[in-house]
C-alpha atoms as a printed R data frame, in Angstrom:
    type eleno elety resid chain resno       x       y       z
1   ATOM     1    CA   MET     A     1 -10.764  -1.842  28.619
2   ATOM     2    CA   THR     A     2  -7.621  -3.341  30.115
3   ATOM     3    CA   GLY     A     3  -4.508  -2.886  28.018
4   ATOM     4    CA   ALA     A     4  -4.185  -2.688  24.255
5   ATOM     5    CA   VAL     A     5  -2.827  -4.735  21.399
6   ATOM     6    CA   LEU     A     6  -1.663  -2.698  18.413
7   ATOM     7    CA   PHE     A     7  -0.983  -4.220  15.016
8   ATOM     8    CA   ASP     A     8   0.797  -3.424  11.820
9   ATOM     9    CA   MET     A     9  -1.313  -4.543   8.863
10  ATOM    10    CA   ASP     A    10   0.710  -5.860   5.925
11  ATOM    11    CA   GLY     A    11   2.560  -9.041   6.839
12  ATOM    12    CA   VAL     A    12   0.824  -9.237  10.229
13  ATOM    13    CA   LEU     A    13  -2.930  -9.320   9.696
14  ATOM    14    CA   LEU     A    14  -2.941  -9.248   5.910
15  ATOM    15    CA   ASP     A    15  -1.005 -11.478   3.534
16  ATOM    16    CA   SER     A    16  -0.272  -8.876   0.876
17  ATOM    17    CA   ARG     A    17   3.173  -9.928  -0.357
18  ATOM    18    CA   GLU     A    18   1.992 -11.357  -3.686
19  ATOM    19    CA   ALA     A    19  -0.318  -8.376  -4.212
20  ATOM    20    CA   VAL     A    20   2.561  -5.920  -3.746
21  ATOM    21    CA   LEU     A    21   4.796  -7.903  -6.078
22  ATOM    22    CA   ALA     A    22   2.052  -8.166  -8.695
23  ATOM    23    CA   THR     A    23   1.475  -4.415  -8.478
24  ATOM    24    CA   LEU     A    24   5.177  -3.694  -8.967
25  ATOM    25    CA   ALA     A    25   5.338  -6.055 -11.932
26  ATOM    26    CA   GLY     A    26   2.201  -4.554 -13.480
27  ATOM    27    CA   ILE     A    27   3.455  -0.975 -13.241
28  ATOM    28    CA   ALA     A    28   6.842  -1.982 -14.655
29  ATOM    29    CA   THR     A    29   5.106  -3.793 -17.517
30  ATOM    30    CA   ALA     A    30   3.009  -0.740 -18.392
31  ATOM    31    CA   ALA     A    31   5.948   1.652 -18.119
32  ATOM    32    CA   LEU     A    32   8.483  -0.404 -20.066
33  ATOM    33    CA   GLY     A    33   6.187  -1.754 -22.758
34  ATOM    34    CA   ARG     A    34   7.257  -5.340 -22.150
35  ATOM    35    CA   ARG     A    35   6.063  -8.009 -19.785
36  ATOM    36    CA   VAL     A    36   7.706  -7.936 -16.385
37  ATOM    37    CA   ALA     A    37   6.842 -10.977 -14.287
38  ATOM    38    CA   ILE     A    38   7.058 -11.284 -10.529
39  ATOM    39    CA   THR     A    39  10.031 -13.576 -11.055
40  ATOM    40    CA   ASP     A    40  11.836 -10.699 -12.802
41  ATOM    41    CA   LEU     A    41  11.713  -8.549  -9.668
42  ATOM    42    CA   PRO     A    42  14.702  -8.370  -7.314
43  ATOM    43    CA   ARG     A    43  14.660 -10.812  -4.427
44  ATOM    44    CA   ALA     A    44  13.999  -8.143  -1.801
45  ATOM    45    CA   ALA     A    45  11.345  -6.309  -3.847
46  ATOM    46    CA   ALA     A    46   8.640  -6.755  -1.221
47  ATOM    47    CA   THR     A    47  10.652  -4.926   1.437
48  ATOM    48    CA   THR     A    48  12.409  -2.357  -0.785
49  ATOM    49    CA   PRO     A    49  10.889   1.081  -1.468
50  ATOM    50    CA   ARG     A    50   8.745   0.729  -4.565
51  ATOM    51    CA   ALA     A    51  10.385   3.623  -6.452
52  ATOM    52    CA   GLU     A    52  13.782   2.025  -5.894
53  ATOM    53    CA   VAL     A    53  12.570  -1.318  -7.258
54  ATOM    54    CA   LEU     A    54  11.030   0.269 -10.338
55  ATOM    55    CA   ALA     A    55  14.032   2.492 -11.009
56  ATOM    56    CA   GLY     A    56  16.252  -0.579 -10.827
57  ATOM    57    CA   LEU     A    57  14.148  -2.167 -13.567
58  ATOM    58    CA   GLY     A    58  14.668   0.881 -15.781
59  ATOM    59    CA   VAL     A    59  11.377   2.678 -15.103
60  ATOM    60    CA   ARG     A    60  11.664   6.461 -15.419
61  ATOM    61    CA   ASN     A    61   9.882   8.782 -12.993
62  ATOM    62    CA   PRO     A    62   8.728   5.917 -10.748
63  ATOM    63    CA   ASP     A    63   7.281   8.183  -8.053
64  ATOM    64    CA   ALA     A    64   5.012   9.929 -10.534
65  ATOM    65    CA   LEU     A    65   3.906   6.631 -12.057
66  ATOM    66    CA   CYS     A    66   3.134   5.177  -8.640
67  ATOM    67    CA   ALA     A    67   1.071   8.238  -7.760
68  ATOM    68    CA   THR     A    68  -1.109   7.488 -10.794
69  ATOM    69    CA   TRP     A    69  -1.137   3.703 -11.016
70  ATOM    70    CA   TRP     A    70  -0.352   2.198  -7.613
71  ATOM    71    CA   ASP     A    71  -3.820   2.303  -6.061
72  ATOM    72    CA   PRO     A    72  -5.740   1.023  -9.114
73  ATOM    73    CA   ALA     A    73  -3.231  -1.798  -9.605
74  ATOM    74    CA   LEU     A    74  -3.175  -2.786  -5.937
75  ATOM    75    CA   ALA     A    75  -6.967  -2.679  -5.741
76  ATOM    76    CA   THR     A    76  -7.217  -5.465  -8.327
77  ATOM    77    CA   ALA     A    77  -4.550  -7.697  -6.739
78  ATOM    78    CA   ALA     A    78  -5.521 -10.542  -4.420
79  ATOM    79    CA   THR     A    79  -4.933 -10.246  -0.684
80  ATOM    80    CA   ALA     A    80  -6.106 -12.445   2.188
81  ATOM    81    CA   LEU     A    81  -6.105 -12.476   5.960
82  ATOM    82    CA   PHE     A    82  -3.596 -14.777   7.565
83  ATOM    83    CA   PRO     A    83  -5.294 -17.854   9.087
84  ATOM    84    CA   GLY     A    84  -6.634 -17.214  12.562
85  ATOM    85    CA   VAL     A    85  -6.572 -13.417  12.384
86  ATOM    86    CA   LEU     A    86 -10.322 -12.843  12.520
87  ATOM    87    CA   ASP     A    87 -10.878 -15.296  15.377
88  ATOM    88    CA   GLY     A    88  -7.876 -13.892  17.251
89  ATOM    89    CA   LEU     A    89  -9.092 -10.312  16.992
90  ATOM    90    CA   ALA     A    90 -12.566 -11.343  18.126
91  ATOM    91    CA   ALA     A    91 -11.092 -13.112  21.150
92  ATOM    92    CA   ILE     A    92  -9.087 -10.009  22.069
93  ATOM    93    CA   LYS     A    93 -12.213  -7.884  21.923
94  ATOM    94    CA   ASP     A    94 -14.212 -10.432  23.929
95  ATOM    95    CA   ALA     A    95 -11.538 -10.214  26.631
96  ATOM    96    CA   GLY     A    96 -12.135  -6.465  26.954
97  ATOM    97    CA   ILE     A    97  -8.758  -5.526  25.457
98  ATOM    98    CA   ALA     A    98  -8.454  -2.511  23.160
99  ATOM    99    CA   THR     A    99  -7.214  -2.985  19.614
100 ATOM   100    CA   GLY     A   100  -5.536  -0.646  17.177
101 ATOM   101    CA   LEU     A   101  -3.967  -0.602  13.738
102 ATOM   102    CA   VAL     A   102  -0.857   1.446  12.904
103 ATOM   103    CA   THR     A   103  -0.118   1.120   9.206
104 ATOM   104    CA   LEU     A   104   1.831   2.832   6.459
105 ATOM   105    CA   GLN     A   105  -1.140   2.334   4.147
106 ATOM   106    CA   LYS     A   106  -3.401   5.238   3.240
107 ATOM   107    CA   ARG     A   107  -6.790   5.273   4.950
108 ATOM   108    CA   GLY     A   108  -8.686   5.096   1.681
109 ATOM   109    CA   ARG     A   109  -7.178   1.696   0.935
110 ATOM   110    CA   LEU     A   110  -8.361   0.011   4.124
111 ATOM   111    CA   PRO     A   111 -11.913  -0.849   2.949
112 ATOM   112    CA   TRP     A   112 -10.608  -2.790  -0.021
113 ATOM   113    CA   LEU     A   113  -7.667  -4.394   1.754
114 ATOM   114    CA   LEU     A   114  -9.342  -5.509   4.988
115 ATOM   115    CA   PRO     A   115 -12.737  -7.217   5.304
116 ATOM   116    CA   PRO     A   116 -15.452  -5.247   7.122
117 ATOM   117    CA   GLY     A   117 -15.411  -7.793   9.934
118 ATOM   118    CA   VAL     A   118 -11.794  -6.969  10.731
119 ATOM   119    CA   LEU     A   119 -12.282  -3.215  10.551
120 ATOM   120    CA   ALA     A   120 -15.194  -3.547  12.971
121 ATOM   121    CA   LEU     A   121 -12.888  -5.204  15.528
122 ATOM   122    CA   LEU     A   122 -10.353  -2.353  15.509
123 ATOM   123    CA   ASP     A   123 -10.983   0.431  18.010
124 ATOM   124    CA   VAL     A   124  -8.592   2.852  16.313
125 ATOM   125    CA   THR     A   125  -6.763   3.009  12.995
126 ATOM   126    CA   VAL     A   126  -3.727   5.207  12.427
127 ATOM   127    CA   CYS     A   127  -2.754   5.540   8.770
128 ATOM   128    CA   ARG     A   128  -0.089   7.259   6.695
129 ATOM   129    CA   GLU     A   129  -1.982  10.560   6.723
130 ATOM   130    CA   ASP     A   130  -2.244  10.646  10.506
131 ATOM   131    CA   ALA     A   131   1.351  10.564  11.755
132 ATOM   132    CA   ALA     A   132   4.974  10.342  10.722
133 ATOM   133    CA   PRO     A   133   5.646   6.873   9.324
134 ATOM   134    CA   LYS     A   134   7.352   4.117  11.267
135 ATOM   135    CA   PRO     A   135  10.065   3.725  12.515
136 ATOM   136    CA   ALA     A   136   9.025   7.058  14.053
137 ATOM   137    CA   PRO     A   137   6.958   6.356  17.188
138 ATOM   138    CA   ASP     A   138   4.316   8.985  16.391
139 ATOM   139    CA   GLY     A   139   1.687   6.591  15.048
140 ATOM   140    CA   VAL     A   140   2.005   4.208  17.989
141 ATOM   141    CA   ARG     A   141   1.755   7.100  20.432
142 ATOM   142    CA   LEU     A   142  -1.267   8.509  18.617
143 ATOM   143    CA   ALA     A   143  -3.065   5.154  18.758
144 ATOM   144    CA   LEU     A   144  -2.409   4.871  22.498
145 ATOM   145    CA   ALA     A   145  -3.598   8.435  23.102
146 ATOM   146    CA   ARG     A   146  -6.841   7.797  21.240
147 ATOM   147    CA   LEU     A   147  -7.385   4.602  23.237
148 ATOM   148    CA   GLY     A   148  -6.449   6.192  26.560
149 ATOM   149    CA   VAL     A   149  -3.921   3.434  27.264
150 ATOM   150    CA   GLY     A   150  -0.404   3.921  28.617
151 ATOM   151    CA   PRO     A   151   2.641   2.485  26.811
152 ATOM   152    CA   ALA     A   152   3.405  -0.005  29.598
153 ATOM   153    CA   GLU     A   153  -0.060  -1.526  29.150
154 ATOM   154    CA   ALA     A   154   0.321  -2.237  25.440
155 ATOM   155    CA   VAL     A   155   2.088  -4.460  22.950
156 ATOM   156    CA   PHE     A   156   2.703  -3.814  19.277
157 ATOM   157    CA   LEU     A   157   2.776  -6.752  16.858
158 ATOM   158    CA   GLY     A   158   4.847  -5.960  13.775
159 ATOM   159    CA   ASP     A   159   6.781  -7.783  11.095
160 ATOM   160    CA   THR     A   160   9.591  -5.369  10.178
161 ATOM   161    CA   PRO     A   161  12.513  -3.785  12.036
162 ATOM   162    CA   GLY     A   162  10.794  -0.423  11.562
163 ATOM   163    CA   ASP     A   163   7.769  -1.700  13.489
164 ATOM   164    CA   ILE     A   164   9.982  -2.919  16.307
165 ATOM   165    CA   ARG     A   165  11.912   0.347  16.507
166 ATOM   166    CA   ALA     A   166   8.692   2.375  16.523
167 ATOM   167    CA   ALA     A   167   7.308   0.349  19.428
168 ATOM   168    CA   LEU     A   168  10.528   0.629  21.420
169 ATOM   169    CA   ALA     A   169  10.707   4.381  20.891
170 ATOM   170    CA   ALA     A   170   7.098   4.700  22.085
171 ATOM   171    CA   GLY     A   171   7.802   2.636  25.216
172 ATOM   172    CA   VAL     A   172   5.575  -0.220  24.043
173 ATOM   173    CA   THR     A   173   6.581  -3.884  24.177
174 ATOM   174    CA   PRO     A   174   7.459  -4.974  20.619
175 ATOM   175    CA   VAL     A   175   6.316  -8.435  19.543
176 ATOM   176    CA   GLY     A   176   7.573  -9.821  16.238
177 ATOM   177    CA   ALA     A   177   5.366 -11.499  13.642
178 ATOM   178    CA   GLY     A   178   7.784 -14.044  12.241
179 ATOM   179    CA   TRP     A   179   5.391 -15.000   9.421
180 ATOM   180    CA   GLY     A   180   5.643 -11.529   7.873
181 ATOM   181    CA   TYR     A   181   7.971  -9.667   5.560
182 ATOM   182    CA   ALA     A   182  11.288  -9.440   7.399
183 ATOM   183    CA   GLY     A   183  11.677 -12.797   9.117
184 ATOM   184    CA   ALA     A   184  12.367 -13.803  12.699
185 ATOM   185    CA   GLN     A   185  16.078 -13.013  12.917
186 ATOM   186    CA   ALA     A   186  15.692  -9.455  11.653
187 ATOM   187    CA   LEU     A   187  12.996  -8.880  14.268
188 ATOM   188    CA   ARG     A   188  15.164 -10.265  17.064
189 ATOM   189    CA   ASP     A   189  18.069  -8.124  15.928
190 ATOM   190    CA   ALA     A   190  15.823  -5.037  16.009
191 ATOM   191    CA   GLY     A   191  14.900  -5.710  19.639
192 ATOM   192    CA   ALA     A   192  11.630  -7.673  19.630
193 ATOM   193    CA   ALA     A   193  10.788  -8.934  23.113
194 ATOM   194    CA   VAL     A   194   9.556 -12.165  21.553
195 ATOM   195    CA   VAL     A   195   8.995 -13.428  18.011
196 ATOM   196    CA   LEU     A   196   5.899 -15.473  17.264
197 ATOM   197    CA   HIS     A   197   5.812 -17.887  14.355
198 ATOM   198    CA   ASP     A   198   2.117 -18.525  13.730
199 ATOM   199    CA   PRO     A   199  -0.696 -15.988  13.219
200 ATOM   200    CA   GLY     A   200  -2.912 -18.415  15.094
201 ATOM   201    CA   TRP     A   201  -1.247 -17.082  18.266
202 ATOM   202    CA   ILE     A   202  -2.999 -13.744  17.816
203 ATOM   203    CA   GLY     A   203  -5.291 -13.439  20.799
204 ATOM   204    CA   PRO     A   204  -5.580 -12.128  24.372
205 ATOM   205    CA   GLY     A   205  -2.355 -13.930  25.280
206 ATOM   206    CA   LEU     A   206  -0.383 -11.295  23.391
207 ATOM   207    CA   LEU     A   207  -0.630  -9.050  26.439
208 ATOM   208    CA   GLY     A   208   1.259 -11.662  28.415
209 ATOM   209    CA   HIS     A   209   4.404 -10.584  26.560
210 ATOM   210    CA   ARG     A   210   4.377  -7.096  28.103
211 ATOM   211    CA   VAL     A   211   7.571  -6.147  29.873
212 ATOM   212    CA   THR     A   212   7.783  -3.550  32.597
213 ATOM   213    CA   ALA     A   213  10.334  -1.315  30.919
214 ATOM   214    CA   PRO     A   214  11.029  -2.009  27.241
215 ATOM   215    CA   ALA     A   215  14.576  -1.187  26.145
216 ATOM   216    CA   ARG     A   216  14.939   2.089  24.249
């Protein structure tokens, strides 16, 4: 294989924003004994640590509650691939380019968050259990090591400043997914080499954004 394209999952391949918000609202509802709607959540709830969001709503012991309820609640929430993701991944594979996923999600969640067809197109998956979480570069480096690809031959497509910082620290060209959680300006500010605005641009052309020596 020539080169590699690495991806974050949530906000890049998977549209999970509403699912995360619904999960937060459901846990808050159960904990507080009153209905908490998505509209009752703080504006930045989707990008704020979940325990912080729940504590701000008055939930006691949010970490313990999440340990018990997060997975069952998230498993019943609706998620969907962004348009063009499946075709784009297939085109990357057809071009002989390696693919990898570096996500903060636990491995056990992947089968019910991503369709089997997507998982089959990923050569390597690095999850929360496998490496220190982004913005640490460990997960990106681990994915490259498993693929046998050097940093200069890869790009990482992410949607948060933490994704961009992880790629830069690993020596990989960071590409921003402007349709995701953080937005285009935050990705530019973090150091993305380029910010894309449509998931339909996922494809072999992503490797064309590689730079010789990404800034560190």
